[in-house]
Amino acid sequence: ETGVTQTPRHLVMGMTNKKSLKCEQHLGHNAMYWYKQSAKKPLELMFVYSLEERVENNSVPSRFSPECPNSSHLFLHLHTLQPEDSALYLCASSQVSRSTDTQYFGPGTRLTVL
Amino acid sequence: GENVEQHPSTLSVQEGDSAVIKCTYSDSASNYFPWYKQELGKGPQLIIDIRSNVGEKKDQRIAVTLNKTAKHFSLHITETQPEDSAVYFCAAPPTFGKGTMLLVSP
């Protein structure tokens, strides 16, 4: 698990708060991802930064804002969240190539919105 | 976009039995299929993967089979142990299945 680290591991916030999730990968990869994992739902891809280009899921609300200052760091800025945004937020990284795109996940941030 | 269906959603077996989890995908262009294991409080961890140029791959008690024509792939775990209990996800990246909760009883 030390390949991809995430902080904080747990976060409780009110709907009016602003917070940020942080992810760091130590694997030398060139792509990073944010996923949302809710109970009884598949992993939902939110954002991808691949080869310095951002690809996003158009269904993600604007209250989630990603930032990728370099290939090793990824942030998810949160503001004016709703209780239904409570979930496990997973960061992943991969080395994009033609034959494989294995993603390595961090431990996640358990977010609770009150 | 890609659609991945995974079955069953839960699977209970006795220690020593085999477990099989099946997935189907929709995009015939997909050529890489990993399987992940997620234990409580942890992120998904890759356990085995297969590329479209092979039909089967085995790693000790774990094997994966791929049928490109039918667009389905399966995870097989033999001689299951209690520590195999976890949620297993298939994927046709970046799309994941909904997961299978495997419970191995001693």
Coordinates of C-alpha atoms in Angstrom, one line a residue, chain A:
Chain A
E1 CA 0.0 0.0 0.0
T2 CA 2.9 2.4 0.3
G3 CA 3.0 2.8 -3.5
V4 CA 0.0 5.1 -3.3
T5 CA -0.8 7.1 -0.2
Q6 CA -3.9 9.1 0.7
T7 CA -4.6 11.7 3.4
P8 CA -6.6 12.0 5.5
R9 CA -7.9 8.5 5.9
H10 CA -11.1 9.7 7.5
L11 CA -12.8 13.1 7.1
V12 CA -16.1 14.4 8.6
M13 CA -17.3 17.7 7.3
G14 CA -20.4 19.9 7.2
M15 CA -22.1 21.0 4.1
T16 CA -20.6 24.5 4.2
N17 CA -17.0 23.4 4.7
K18 CA -14.2 23.4 2.2
K19 CA -11.7 20.6 2.4
S20 CA -9.1 18.8 0.2
L21 CA -8.1 15.2 -0.2
K22 CA -4.5 14.5 -1.1
C23 CA -3.0 11.6 -3.0
E24 CA 0.7 10.8 -3.7
Q25 CA 2.1 8.0 -5.8
H26 CA 5.7 6.7 -5.4
L27 CA 5.6 4.4 -8.4
G28 CA 6.8 6.7 -11.2
H29 CA 3.5 6.4 -13.0
N30 CA 2.1 8.9 -15.6
A31 CA -1.6 8.7 -14.8
M32 CA -3.6 9.3 -11.7
Y33 CA -7.3 8.8 -11.0
W34 CA -10.1 9.6 -8.5
Y35 CA -12.8 7.1 -7.9
K36 CA -15.9 7.2 -5.7
Q37 CA -16.9 4.0 -3.9
S38 CA -20.4 4.0 -2.4
A39 CA -22.2 1.1 -0.8
K40 CA -23.8 -1.4 -3.4
K41 CA -22.5 0.6 -6.3
P42 CA -19.6 -0.1 -8.7
L43 CA -16.5 2.0 -8.5
E44 CA -17.3 5.3 -10.2
L45 CA -14.5 7.0 -12.1
M46 CA -14.5 10.7 -11.4
F47 CA -11.4 12.2 -12.9
V48 CA -8.3 11.0 -14.8
Y49 CA -5.1 12.9 -15.3
S50 CA -3.2 11.0 -18.0
L51 CA 0.0 12.3 -19.6
E52 CA -0.8 15.7 -18.2
E53 CA -4.3 15.8 -19.8
R54 CA -7.4 15.8 -17.7
V55 CA -10.4 13.6 -18.6
E56 CA -13.5 13.8 -16.5
N57 CA -16.8 12.1 -16.0
N58 CA -19.4 14.7 -17.0
S59 CA -21.8 13.5 -14.4
V60 CA -19.5 14.6 -11.5
P61 CA -20.9 17.7 -9.8
S62 CA -18.9 20.9 -9.9
R63 CA -18.6 20.8 -6.1
F64 CA -15.7 18.3 -6.7
S65 CA -12.6 20.0 -8.2
P66 CA -9.4 18.1 -9.0
E67 CA -5.9 19.4 -9.1
C68 CA -2.8 17.6 -10.4
P69 CA 0.3 19.9 -9.9
N70 CA 2.7 17.1 -11.1
S71 CA 2.6 13.4 -12.0
S72 CA 3.1 12.3 -8.4
H73 CA 0.5 14.4 -6.6
L74 CA -3.3 14.6 -7.0
F75 CA -5.8 16.6 -5.0
L76 CA -9.6 16.6 -4.8
H77 CA -11.0 19.9 -3.5
L78 CA -14.4 19.7 -1.9
H79 CA -16.9 22.5 -1.3
T80 CA -20.6 22.7 -0.5
L81 CA -21.0 18.9 -0.4
Q82 CA -24.2 17.0 0.2
P83 CA -24.9 14.1 2.5
E84 CA -25.1 11.8 -0.5
D85 CA -21.5 12.6 -1.2
S86 CA -20.5 10.5 1.8
A87 CA -18.4 7.6 0.4
L88 CA -14.9 6.2 0.2
Y89 CA -12.8 8.2 -2.2
L90 CA -10.0 6.2 -3.8
C91 CA -7.0 7.4 -5.6
A92 CA -5.2 5.2 -8.1
S93 CA -2.2 5.5 -10.4
S94 CA -1.0 3.7 -13.5
Q95 CA 1.6 3.7 -16.2
V96 CA -0.3 4.2 -19.4
S97 CA 0.9 2.0 -22.2
R98 CA -0.6 0.1 -25.2
S99 CA -0.7 -3.3 -23.6
T100 CA -1.7 -2.7 -20.0
D101 CA -3.1 -0.1 -17.8
T102 CA -2.9 -1.7 -14.4
Q103 CA -4.1 0.7 -11.7
Y104 CA -2.7 0.7 -8.2
F105 CA -5.0 2.0 -5.5
G106 CA -4.4 3.9 -2.3
P107 CA -6.3 3.0 0.9
G108 CA -8.9 5.6 0.4
T109 CA -10.4 8.5 2.4
R110 CA -13.6 7.7 4.2
L111 CA -15.7 10.9 3.8
T112 CA -18.8 11.7 5.9
V113 CA -20.8 14.8 5.1
L114 CA -23.2 15.9 7.9

